[in-house]
């Protein structure tokens, strides 16, 4: 199939359209403006609807409504805007409304920096809103992977009736790479997906007291509320089968780099450089950062591994806490960090690897 | 014997209303139900319920319902109506919900001329949370967070939602009504029906502001609350059509 040179944000938007997304609402924020701009051009061509919301809060709630009406729907933002969306995401999770959203994350906290960062890890994986709900969180490290994960995200969302988060950093969102785009769902397929939700979708139903649509992100009755949470927890527990991780040359590694997103890509190039020089270095790259592939760390040979090197664009480090849960004290953990919009340098990672090997 | 009045089908049998005695929320819910019934649109009706005492009706209505986060009903309605344009979509919101926390979503949807209807319940107070001050609380009126009564220097003046929205070009129909007398109840129902008809004709944004009582948090019995509406609320919130593009 022909490959096309595309910017990450635009490729994500096109992948969503091809997956059948027919509603997008968003609010401008760098470095993800190309996503709403692309949808504004593209959705009318396929009979979809684009709305520029008056805020991130409004946008996510428009998506809550559109998705509750049965349409595959998406929103996107970057870090400070994602924080504002947490209210609507929590409502979608509570009411079990399938939707997809992307965080093209930038430096923080506060308004932070418009340059790329990975400082929203805890927010993305542990508490994206009130109430302790969970989501599949997918972290691409190439534009192609961003396309493939966006396309799959809509199926996961519909399967689980739950939000799915694409956690991409500003590098993935703004760089251009050749991509192979997934097939475009036909109008009939898109209509069939929508029709499959008509039983619960909030669009109007024939008079039938027991079988109207009642989208309830909360309950007056605490017993019903607990049952709702137990049902959601059972869905979360089923995600072990959806774990995605790249384990690269870890069997004999004396240093194992742990990184996701753009840092993992840089880390992988470090592995290749080191291996060419005869240094035994490997990489664990979570693709689903929630749920987290803790068991990959059981495959490290701790008789030879001197340390796991956590590489992330966040100060203080965040991913490292999940790495610790995976390593379980079997070897030391070192970090190589940058933050505030600075992009991880390969030299810094190489230096950190050499420092461990020299010990 | 000829049957001249019966329960509207859009209200379920054998269910209990959660509202306090004398609360006009329940009157309005009945009127919405009758309007839907008479227009024959139950199979396409969707309510977006705000956060507040408005949520107490969800158990006993018969049409589709979704609860919006506090203040976001107009954004949720936008998403539903834009992707399901044949549905009859209306929000049901209190004054704290629509005019305080949700002001941005409310005014922006009105300004876009979204083709849905807002049923706006102005009881001058936060009912659900126990009588705190709302943007619509009258000057001098006591609230738990304005224990000495609302004063203009500190709290500003009561907000007139219909008149505020009348500054925008897009809205099609804005009317303020009340439920304090039998005549006004009939006018309220007619206003709701008119707003729904405009929506079904694709005319754009409509809002019916209903001046109602909250006997519980006003500290009045239901009958005295009717007098309070007549003597205090209506001079501040005059009834009538504020905009009707027809
Ligand atoms: C984000 C958020 N903030 C605050 C609340 C608490 N709360 C529930 S109802 C309400 C006020 C509702 O007042 P109003 O809209 O006037 O409705 P009424 O009960 O008077 O009909 C508040 C503040 C909430 N549920 N969510
Ligand atoms: S608190 Fe007020 S608004 Fe709420 S149900 Fe009671 S009377 Fe009605
Ligand atoms: Mg109120």
Coordinates of C-alpha atoms and ligand atoms in Angstrom, one line a residue:
Chain A
X1 CA 0.0 0.0 0.0
X2 CA 1.2 3.5 -0.8
X3 CA 2.8 5.4 2.0
X4 CA 2.1 9.1 2.6
X5 CA 4.2 11.7 4.4
X6 CA 2.1 13.1 7.2
X7 CA 2.4 15.2 10.3
X8 CA 1.6 13.2 13.5
X9 CA -1.5 15.3 14.4
X10 CA -3.0 15.1 10.9
X11 CA -2.3 11.4 10.7
X12 CA -4.1 10.8 14.0
X13 CA -7.1 12.8 12.7
X14 CA -7.2 10.9 9.4
X15 CA -6.9 7.5 11.2
X16 CA -9.8 8.5 13.4
X17 CA -11.9 9.5 10.3
X18 CA -11.0 6.1 8.7
X19 CA -12.1 4.3 11.9
X20 CA -15.5 5.9 11.5
X21 CA -15.2 8.9 13.8
X22 CA -17.9 11.4 12.7
X23 CA -17.9 13.9 15.5
X24 CA -15.0 16.0 16.8
X25 CA -15.0 19.0 19.2
X26 CA -11.9 20.7 20.4
X27 CA -10.3 24.0 21.6
X28 CA -7.1 25.4 20.2
X29 CA -3.9 24.7 22.1
X30 CA -0.3 24.1 20.9
X31 CA 1.1 21.6 20.0
X32 CA -2.1 19.9 18.7
X33 CA -3.9 22.6 16.7
X34 CA -3.5 20.5 13.5
X35 CA -5.9 17.9 14.9
X36 CA -9.0 20.2 15.2
X37 CA -7.9 22.0 12.0
X38 CA -7.7 18.8 10.1
X39 CA -11.1 17.6 11.4
X40 CA -12.6 21.0 10.5
X41 CA -11.6 20.4 6.8
X42 CA -12.1 16.6 6.7
X43 CA -15.3 15.8 8.6
X44 CA -17.8 17.7 6.4
X45 CA -16.4 15.7 3.4
X46 CA -17.6 12.5 5.1
X47 CA -20.9 13.7 6.5
X48 CA -19.4 14.3 10.0
X49 CA -19.6 17.2 12.3
X50 CA -16.8 19.4 13.6
X51 CA -17.5 21.9 16.4
X52 CA -14.9 24.4 17.8
X53 CA -16.0 24.3 21.5
X54 CA -15.8 27.4 23.6
X55 CA -13.4 25.6 26.0
X56 CA -12.0 22.2 26.6
X57 CA -14.7 21.7 29.2
X58 CA -17.4 22.3 26.6
X59 CA -15.6 20.3 23.9
X60 CA -15.4 17.1 26.0
X61 CA -19.0 17.4 27.0
X62 CA -20.0 17.8 23.4
X63 CA -18.2 14.5 22.7
X64 CA -20.0 13.0 25.8
X65 CA -23.3 14.0 24.1
X66 CA -22.4 12.9 20.6
X67 CA -21.0 9.6 21.8
X68 CA -24.0 9.0 24.0
X69 CA -26.1 9.5 20.8
X70 CA -24.1 6.6 19.3
X71 CA -21.6 8.3 17.0
X72 CA -17.9 7.5 17.1
X73 CA -16.5 10.7 18.6
X74 CA -13.2 12.2 19.6
X75 CA -11.6 15.2 21.3
X76 CA -8.0 16.2 21.7
X77 CA -5.9 18.7 23.6
X78 CA -2.5 19.2 25.2
X79 CA -1.7 19.1 28.9
X80 CA -3.4 22.1 30.5
X81 CA -6.5 21.5 28.3
X82 CA -6.5 17.8 29.2
X83 CA -6.7 18.8 32.8
X84 CA -9.9 20.7 32.0
X85 CA -11.3 17.7 30.2
X86 CA -11.1 15.5 33.3
X87 CA -14.6 16.3 34.4
X88 CA -16.1 15.1 31.1
X89 CA -13.9 12.1 30.9
X90 CA -15.0 11.0 34.4
X91 CA -18.6 11.3 33.3
X92 CA -18.0 9.2 30.2
X93 CA -16.3 6.6 32.3
X94 CA -19.1 6.6 34.9
X95 CA -21.8 6.4 32.3
X96 CA -19.8 3.9 30.2
X97 CA -19.8 6.1 27.1
X98 CA -17.2 5.0 24.4
X99 CA -15.0 7.9 23.2
X100 CA -11.4 8.5 22.2
X101 CA -9.2 11.4 23.2
X102 CA -5.6 12.4 22.5
X103 CA -3.2 14.2 24.7
X104 CA -0.4 15.7 22.6
X105 CA 1.5 16.5 25.8
X106 CA 3.7 19.5 26.5
X107 CA 5.7 20.9 29.3
X108 CA 4.1 21.6 32.7
X109 CA 2.9 22.1 35.3
X110 CA 0.8 25.2 34.9
X111 CA 0.7 26.6 31.4
X112 CA 4.1 25.1 31.2
X113 CA 5.9 25.1 27.9
X114 CA 4.5 24.6 24.4
X115 CA 7.4 22.2 23.6
X116 CA 7.0 18.4 24.0
X117 CA 7.1 16.7 27.4
X118 CA 6.0 13.5 29.2
X119 CA 4.8 15.2 32.4
X120 CA 1.2 14.0 32.4
X121 CA 2.1 10.3 33.1
X122 CA 0.4 10.0 36.5
X123 CA -2.6 12.0 35.3
X124 CA -2.9 9.7 32.2
X125 CA -2.4 6.4 33.9
X126 CA -3.5 6.8 37.5
X127 CA -6.2 9.5 37.9
X128 CA -7.5 11.2 34.8
X129 CA -10.5 12.5 36.7
X130 CA -12.4 12.0 40.0
X131 CA -13.7 8.6 41.1
X132 CA -10.9 6.1 40.4
X133 CA -12.0 5.0 36.9
X134 CA -9.5 3.4 34.5
X135 CA -8.9 3.6 30.8
X136 CA -6.7 1.9 28.2
X137 CA -3.9 4.4 27.7
X138 CA -1.9 3.9 24.5
X139 CA 1.5 5.5 24.0
X140 CA 2.8 5.6 20.4
X141 CA 6.5 6.2 19.6
X142 CA 6.2 6.7 15.9
X143 CA 3.6 8.5 13.7
X144 CA 2.7 5.1 12.2
X145 CA 2.1 3.7 15.6
X146 CA 0.0 6.7 16.5
X147 CA -2.1 6.0 13.4
X148 CA -2.5 2.3 14.2
X149 CA -3.3 2.9 17.9
X150 CA -5.9 5.6 17.1
X151 CA -7.6 3.3 14.6
X152 CA -7.7 0.5 17.2
X153 CA -8.7 2.9 20.0
X154 CA -12.3 3.3 18.6
X155 CA -12.8 -0.5 18.6
X156 CA -11.5 -0.8 22.2
X157 CA -13.8 2.1 23.3
X158 CA -16.9 0.5 21.7
X159 CA -16.0 -3.0 23.0
X160 CA -15.6 -1.8 26.6
X161 CA -18.0 1.2 26.5
X162 CA -15.2 3.2 28.0
X163 CA -13.0 6.2 27.1
X164 CA -9.6 5.4 25.5
X165 CA -6.6 7.8 25.8
X166 CA -4.0 8.2 23.2
X167 CA -1.0 9.6 25.1
X168 CA 1.4 11.1 22.6
X169 CA 4.0 13.7 23.3
X170 CA 4.5 16.9 21.2
X171 CA 7.3 15.2 19.2
X172 CA 4.9 12.5 17.8
X173 CA 2.3 15.2 17.2
X174 CA 4.4 17.6 15.2
X175 CA 6.9 15.5 13.3
X176 CA 6.3 14.3 9.8
X177 CA 6.9 10.6 8.8
X178 CA 5.8 8.3 6.0
X179 CA 2.7 6.4 7.1
X180 CA 0.5 3.6 5.7
X181 CA -3.1 4.5 6.5
X182 CA -5.6 2.0 7.6
X183 CA -8.7 1.2 5.4
X184 CA -11.5 3.8 5.3
X185 CA -14.7 2.4 6.8
X186 CA -17.5 2.6 4.3
X187 CA -20.6 4.7 5.0
X188 CA -22.5 1.4 5.5
X189 CA -20.0 0.2 8.1
X190 CA -20.1 3.6 9.9
X191 CA -23.9 3.5 9.9
X192 CA -23.9 -0.1 11.2
X193 CA -21.7 0.8 14.1
X194 CA -24.0 3.6 15.0
X195 CA -27.1 1.4 14.6
X196 CA -25.5 -1.3 16.9
X197 CA -25.7 1.3 19.7
X198 CA -29.3 2.4 19.1
X199 CA -30.6 0.3 22.0
X200 CA -28.8 2.4 24.6
X201 CA -28.1 5.6 22.7
X202 CA -29.8 8.7 23.9
X203 CA -31.7 9.7 20.8
X204 CA -35.4 9.0 21.7
X205 CA -37.2 5.7 22.0
X206 CA -40.7 4.4 21.6
X207 CA -42.9 4.7 24.7
X208 CA -41.7 1.8 26.9
X209 CA -41.0 2.6 30.5
X210 CA -38.6 -0.2 31.0
X211 CA -36.5 0.3 27.9
X212 CA -35.9 4.0 27.4
X213 CA -32.3 5.3 27.3
X214 CA -31.1 6.5 30.7
X215 CA -27.5 7.6 30.6
X216 CA -26.6 7.7 34.3
X217 CA -23.1 8.9 35.4
X218 CA -24.3 8.7 38.9
X219 CA -27.0 7.1 41.1
X220 CA -29.2 8.2 44.0
X221 CA -29.1 4.6 45.1
X222 CA -25.7 3.6 46.5
X223 CA -26.3 -0.1 46.0
X224 CA -26.8 0.5 42.3
X225 CA -23.8 2.9 42.2
X226 CA -21.6 0.2 43.7
X227 CA -22.9 -2.4 41.2
X228 CA -22.0 0.0 38.4
X229 CA -18.5 0.4 39.7
X230 CA -18.1 -3.4 40.1
X231 CA -19.1 -3.9 36.5
X232 CA -16.6 -1.3 35.4
X233 CA -13.9 -3.0 37.5
X234 CA -14.6 -6.3 35.8
X235 CA -14.0 -4.6 32.5
X236 CA -10.7 -3.1 33.7
X237 CA -9.6 -6.5 35.0
X238 CA -10.1 -8.0 31.5
X239 CA -7.5 -5.7 29.9
X240 CA -4.5 -8.1 30.7
X241 CA -5.1 -9.6 27.3
X242 CA -4.7 -6.1 25.7
X243 CA -1.2 -5.5 27.1
X244 CA 1.2 -4.3 24.4
X245 CA 4.9 -3.9 25.0
X246 CA 8.1 -4.0 23.0
X247 CA 10.9 -6.0 24.6
X248 CA 14.1 -5.4 22.7
X249 CA 17.3 -7.3 23.4
X250 CA 16.7 -7.7 27.1
X251 CA 17.8 -11.4 27.6
X252 CA 21.5 -10.8 28.2
X253 CA 21.3 -7.0 28.8
X254 CA 23.6 -5.4 31.5
X255 CA 21.5 -2.2 31.2
X256 CA 17.8 -2.2 30.4
X257 CA 16.3 1.1 29.3
X258 CA 12.7 1.6 30.3
X259 CA 10.9 4.3 28.3
X260 CA 7.7 5.0 26.4
X261 CA 6.8 7.3 23.5
X262 CA 9.5 9.4 22.0
X263 CA 12.0 8.6 24.7
X264 CA 11.7 4.9 23.9
X265 CA 12.5 5.7 20.3
X266 CA 15.6 7.5 21.3
X267 CA 16.4 4.7 23.8
X268 CA 16.1 2.1 21.0
X269 CA 18.6 4.0 18.9
X270 CA 20.9 3.9 21.9
X271 CA 20.5 0.2 22.2
X272 CA 21.5 -0.2 18.5
X273 CA 24.5 2.0 18.9
X274 CA 25.6 0.2 22.0
X275 CA 25.1 -3.3 20.6
X276 CA 27.2 -2.3 17.5
X277 CA 30.0 -1.4 20.0
X278 CA 29.6 -4.7 21.8
X279 CA 27.8 -3.3 24.8
X280 CA 24.9 -5.3 26.1
X281 CA 22.0 -2.9 26.4
X282 CA 18.2 -3.7 26.0
X283 CA 14.9 -1.8 26.1
X284 CA 11.4 -2.3 27.6
X285 CA 8.9 -0.1 25.9
X286 CA 5.3 -0.1 27.3
X287 CA 2.9 0.6 24.4
X288 CA -0.1 0.3 26.8
X289 CA 1.1 2.5 29.7
X290 CA -2.2 1.5 31.4
X291 CA -2.5 -1.4 32.0
X292 CA 1.3 -1.5 32.5
X293 CA 3.4 -4.5 31.4
X294 CA 5.0 -5.2 34.7
X295 CA 5.7 -8.8 33.8
X296 CA 8.2 -7.7 31.1
X297 CA 10.5 -6.8 33.9
X298 CA 10.5 -10.5 35.0
X299 CA 12.3 -11.4 31.8
X300 CA 15.4 -9.4 32.7
X301 CA 18.4 -11.6 33.7
X302 CA 19.1 -10.0 37.1
X303 CA 22.3 -12.1 37.4
X304 CA 23.9 -9.8 34.7
X305 CA 21.7 -6.7 34.7
X306 CA 23.5 -3.9 36.6
X307 CA 20.6 -1.4 36.5
X308 CA 17.4 -0.5 34.8
X309 CA 17.7 3.0 33.3
X310 CA 14.4 4.9 33.4
X311 CA 14.4 7.5 30.6
X312 CA 11.6 10.1 30.5
X313 CA 10.9 13.7 29.8
X314 CA 9.6 14.5 33.3
X315 CA 11.2 16.0 36.4
X316 CA 10.4 14.6 38.9
X317 CA 10.3 11.2 37.2
X318 CA 6.9 9.5 37.1
X319 CA 7.2 6.4 34.9
X320 CA 9.9 5.3 37.3
X321 CA 7.3 4.4 39.9
X322 CA 5.8 1.7 37.6
X323 CA 9.3 0.6 36.7
X324 CA 10.0 0.1 40.4
X325 CA 6.8 -2.1 40.7
X326 CA 8.1 -4.2 37.8
X327 CA 11.7 -4.5 39.0
X328 CA 10.7 -5.3 42.6
X329 CA 14.1 -4.4 44.0
X330 CA 16.0 -7.0 41.9
X331 CA 18.5 -4.4 40.6
X332 CA 19.1 -0.7 41.0
X333 CA 17.1 1.8 39.0
X334 CA 18.8 4.9 37.6
X335 CA 17.1 7.8 35.8
X336 CA 18.0 10.0 32.8
X337 CA 15.6 12.9 32.8
X338 CA 14.8 16.2 31.2
X339 CA 11.7 18.3 31.5
X340 CA 9.9 21.6 30.8
X341 CA 9.8 21.2 27.0
X342 CA 13.4 20.0 26.5
X343 CA 13.6 17.0 24.3
X344 CA 15.7 14.0 25.5
X345 CA 19.1 13.8 23.9
X346 CA 20.6 10.6 22.7
X347 CA 24.0 11.7 24.1
X348 CA 22.5 12.0 27.6
X349 CA 21.1 8.5 27.4
X350 CA 24.4 7.1 26.0
X351 CA 26.3 8.8 28.8
X352 CA 23.9 7.4 31.4
X353 CA 24.3 3.9 30.0
X354 CA 28.1 4.1 29.9
X355 CA 28.1 5.4 33.5
X356 CA 26.2 2.3 34.6
X357 CA 28.4 -0.1 32.6
X358 CA 31.5 1.5 34.1
X359 CA 30.4 0.6 37.6
Chain B
X1 CA -68.4 9.0 31.9
X2 CA -66.3 11.1 29.7
X3 CA -62.6 11.3 30.7
X4 CA -61.4 14.9 30.5
X5 CA -58.0 14.6 32.3
X6 CA -55.5 11.8 32.9
X7 CA -51.9 11.2 33.7
X8 CA -49.7 12.1 30.8
X9 CA -48.1 8.9 29.3
X10 CA -44.7 10.5 29.6
X11 CA -44.8 10.1 33.4
X12 CA -44.5 6.6 34.6
X13 CA -47.1 4.9 36.7
X14 CA -46.5 4.0 40.3
X15 CA -43.3 6.0 40.8
X16 CA -42.7 8.6 43.5
X17 CA -41.6 12.1 42.8
X18 CA -38.5 13.1 44.7
X19 CA -39.4 16.8 45.0
X20 CA -40.4 18.6 48.2
X21 CA -44.2 19.3 48.7
X22 CA -45.2 22.4 46.7
X23 CA -42.0 22.4 44.6
X24 CA -42.8 23.7 41.1
X25 CA -40.1 21.5 39.5
X26 CA -42.8 18.8 39.6
X27 CA -45.4 21.0 37.9
X28 CA -42.9 21.8 35.1
X29 CA -42.0 18.2 34.6
X30 CA -45.7 17.4 34.1
X31 CA -46.0 20.3 31.6
X32 CA -43.0 19.1 29.6
X33 CA -44.6 15.6 29.6
X34 CA -47.9 16.9 28.4
X35 CA -46.3 19.0 25.7
X36 CA -44.3 15.9 24.4
X37 CA -47.5 13.8 24.6
X38 CA -49.6 16.3 22.7
X39 CA -47.0 16.9 20.0
X40 CA -46.7 13.1 19.7
X41 CA -42.9 13.1 19.9
X42 CA -42.1 10.7 22.7
X43 CA -40.1 8.5 20.4
X44 CA -37.7 11.2 19.6
X45 CA -37.5 13.1 22.9
X46 CA -34.2 13.5 24.7
X47 CA -33.7 15.4 28.0
X48 CA -30.3 16.6 29.1
X49 CA -30.6 17.0 32.9
X50 CA -28.4 19.4 34.8
X51 CA -27.2 18.9 38.3
X52 CA -29.5 20.2 41.0
X53 CA -33.0 19.3 42.1
X54 CA -33.8 18.9 38.4
X55 CA -32.2 15.5 38.7
X56 CA -35.0 14.3 41.0
X57 CA -37.4 13.6 38.1
X58 CA -35.2 11.2 36.1
X59 CA -36.7 8.1 37.7
X60 CA -40.3 8.7 36.7
X61 CA -40.2 10.3 33.2
X62 CA -40.7 8.1 30.1
X63 CA -38.4 9.8 27.6
X64 CA -34.6 9.3 27.1
X65 CA -32.4 11.1 29.6
X66 CA -28.7 11.9 30.1
X67 CA -27.2 13.7 33.1
X68 CA -24.7 16.4 32.2
X69 CA -21.9 17.6 34.5
X70 CA -22.9 20.6 36.5
X71 CA -23.5 23.5 34.0
X72 CA -22.5 21.6 30.9
X73 CA -26.0 20.6 29.7
X74 CA -25.9 22.9 26.7
X75 CA -22.6 21.4 25.5
X76 CA -23.9 17.9 25.9
X77 CA -27.1 18.9 24.0
X78 CA -24.9 20.3 21.2
X79 CA -23.2 17.0 20.8
X80 CA -26.5 15.1 20.7
X81 CA -28.4 17.4 18.5
X82 CA -25.6 17.8 15.9
X83 CA -25.3 14.1 15.5
X84 CA -29.0 13.2 15.9
X85 CA -30.7 16.2 14.3
X86 CA -34.1 14.4 14.2
X87 CA -34.3 14.1 17.9
X88 CA -36.2 16.6 20.0
X89 CA -33.5 17.8 22.4
X90 CA -34.0 19.9 25.5
X91 CA -31.9 20.7 28.5
X92 CA -33.6 21.0 31.9
X93 CA -31.4 23.2 34.2
X94 CA -31.6 25.3 37.4
X95 CA -30.3 28.8 37.8
X96 CA -27.1 27.8 39.5
X97 CA -26.5 25.2 36.7
X98 CA -27.3 27.3 33.7
X99 CA -26.4 30.8 34.8
X100 CA -23.5 30.3 37.2
X101 CA -21.2 27.3 36.6
X102 CA -22.5 26.8 33.1
X103 CA -22.6 30.4 31.9
X104 CA -19.9 29.9 29.2
X105 CA -21.6 26.7 27.9
X106 CA -25.0 28.3 28.0
X107 CA -24.2 31.6 26.3
X108 CA -22.0 30.0 23.7
X109 CA -24.6 27.5 22.7
X110 CA -27.2 30.3 22.4
X111 CA -24.7 32.4 20.4
X112 CA -24.2 29.5 18.0
X113 CA -27.9 29.3 17.6
X114 CA -27.9 25.6 18.4
X115 CA -31.3 24.0 17.4
X116 CA -32.4 22.8 20.8
X117 CA -34.5 24.1 23.7
X118 CA -33.5 25.1 27.2
X119 CA -36.0 24.8 30.0
X120 CA -34.5 27.1 32.6
X121 CA -35.8 26.9 36.2
X122 CA -35.3 30.2 38.0
X123 CA -36.0 29.6 41.7
X124 CA -33.6 32.2 42.9
X125 CA -31.6 29.8 45.0
X126 CA -29.4 26.7 45.0
X127 CA -32.1 24.2 46.0
X128 CA -30.3 20.9 46.0
X129 CA -27.3 21.9 48.1
X130 CA -29.4 23.7 50.7
X131 CA -30.2 27.3 49.9
X132 CA -26.9 29.0 48.8
X133 CA -27.0 32.2 46.8
X134 CA -27.6 31.9 43.0
X135 CA -26.9 34.5 40.4
X136 CA -30.7 35.0 40.4
X137 CA -31.1 35.5 44.1
X138 CA -33.1 38.8 44.8
X139 CA -31.5 41.7 46.6
X140 CA -32.1 41.4 50.3
X141 CA -33.1 37.7 50.0
X142 CA -31.3 35.5 52.5
X143 CA -29.2 32.6 51.5
X144 CA -27.0 30.3 53.6
X145 CA -24.0 31.9 51.9
X146 CA -25.4 35.4 52.1
X147 CA -26.8 35.2 55.7
X148 CA -27.6 38.9 55.8
X149 CA -29.2 38.8 52.5
X150 CA -27.9 39.6 49.0
X151 CA -26.4 43.1 48.7
X152 CA -25.5 44.8 45.5
X153 CA -22.1 46.1 46.7
X154 CA -20.8 42.6 47.5
X155 CA -22.8 40.3 45.3
X156 CA -23.9 42.4 42.3
X157 CA -27.5 42.3 41.0
X158 CA -29.9 39.5 40.1
X159 CA -29.1 38.1 36.6
X160 CA -31.8 38.4 33.9
X161 CA -31.1 35.4 31.7
X162 CA -33.6 36.2 28.9
X163 CA -32.5 39.8 28.7
X164 CA -28.8 38.7 28.7
X165 CA -29.4 36.3 25.8
X166 CA -31.5 38.9 24.0
X167 CA -28.1 40.7 23.4
X168 CA -27.2 37.9 21.0
X169 CA -28.4 37.7 17.4
X170 CA -28.9 34.0 17.0
X171 CA -31.5 32.9 19.6
X172 CA -35.0 32.4 18.0
X173 CA -37.3 32.4 21.0
X174 CA -36.9 33.6 24.6
X175 CA -39.8 33.8 27.0
X176 CA -40.2 34.2 30.8
X177 CA -43.2 32.5 32.4
X178 CA -44.2 31.3 35.8
X179 CA -46.3 28.6 37.5
X180 CA -47.7 30.6 40.4
X181 CA -51.3 30.8 39.1
X182 CA -53.5 28.4 37.0
X183 CA -53.4 30.9 34.1
X184 CA -49.6 31.1 34.3
X185 CA -49.3 27.3 34.3
X186 CA -51.2 27.2 31.0
X187 CA -49.0 29.9 29.6
X188 CA -45.9 27.9 30.7
X189 CA -47.1 24.9 28.9
X190 CA -47.9 26.9 25.8
X191 CA -44.4 28.4 25.9
X192 CA -42.8 25.0 26.2
X193 CA -44.9 23.7 23.3
X194 CA -44.0 26.7 21.2
X195 CA -40.3 26.2 21.8
X196 CA -40.5 22.5 20.9
X197 CA -42.3 23.4 17.7
X198 CA -39.7 25.9 16.7
X199 CA -37.0 23.3 17.3
X200 CA -38.9 20.7 15.2
X201 CA -39.1 23.4 12.4
X202 CA -35.4 23.8 12.7
X203 CA -35.6 27.5 13.8
X204 CA -32.7 27.3 16.3
X205 CA -32.1 28.2 19.9
X206 CA -35.0 28.6 22.2
X207 CA -35.2 29.1 26.0
X208 CA -38.2 29.2 28.3
X209 CA -37.3 30.7 31.7
X210 CA -39.7 29.6 34.4
X211 CA -39.9 31.5 37.6
X212 CA -40.6 28.9 40.2
X213 CA -40.6 28.4 44.0
X214 CA -38.4 26.6 46.3
X215 CA -40.5 26.5 49.5
X216 CA -38.0 24.5 51.4
X217 CA -35.0 26.8 51.0
X218 CA -37.1 30.0 50.9
X219 CA -38.4 29.0 54.3
X220 CA -42.0 29.5 53.3
X221 CA -44.9 27.1 53.1
X222 CA -46.0 26.4 49.5
X223 CA -48.9 28.9 49.5
X224 CA -46.8 31.8 51.0
X225 CA -44.2 30.9 48.3
X226 CA -46.8 31.7 45.7
X227 CA -47.3 35.2 47.2
X228 CA -43.5 35.6 47.3
X229 CA -43.3 34.9 43.6
X230 CA -46.1 37.5 42.9
X231 CA -44.8 40.2 45.2
X232 CA -41.0 39.8 45.0
X233 CA -39.9 37.6 42.1
X234 CA -42.1 38.9 39.3
X235 CA -41.3 42.6 39.8
X236 CA -37.6 41.6 39.3
X237 CA -38.4 39.1 36.6
X238 CA -41.2 40.4 34.5
X239 CA -43.1 37.8 32.5
X240 CA -43.5 37.8 28.8
X241 CA -41.9 37.2 25.4
X242 CA -38.5 38.7 25.3
X243 CA -37.7 37.5 21.7
X244 CA -39.8 35.7 19.1
X245 CA -38.5 35.6 15.6
X246 CA -41.7 33.5 14.7
Ligands
LIG1 C1 -18.9 20.3 39.8 C2 -19.9 20.4 40.8 N1 -19.9 21.4 41.7 C3 -20.9 21.5 42.6 C4 -21.8 20.5 42.7 C5 -22.9 20.6 43.9 N2 -24.2 21.0 43.4 C6 -25.2 20.1 43.2 S1 -26.6 20.9 42.8 C7 -25.9 22.4 42.9 C8 -26.7 23.7 42.8 C9 -27.9 23.5 41.9 O1 -28.6 24.7 42.0 P1 -29.6 25.0 40.8 O2 -28.9 24.8 39.5 O3 -30.1 26.4 41.1 O4 -30.7 23.9 40.9 P2 -31.9 23.8 41.9 O5 -31.5 22.7 42.9 O6 -32.1 25.1 42.6 O7 -33.1 23.4 41.1 C10 -24.6 22.3 43.3 C11 -23.7 23.5 43.6 C12 -21.8 19.5 41.8 N3 -22.6 18.4 41.8 N4 -20.8 19.4 40.9
LIG2 S1 -35.1 22.0 47.6 FE1 -36.4 23.5 46.6 S2 -36.1 23.1 44.4 FE2 -35.3 21.3 45.5 S3 -37.1 19.9 45.5 FE3 -37.2 21.0 47.4 S4 -38.5 22.8 47.0 FE4 -37.9 21.9 45.0
LIG3 MG1 -32.0 27.0 41.6

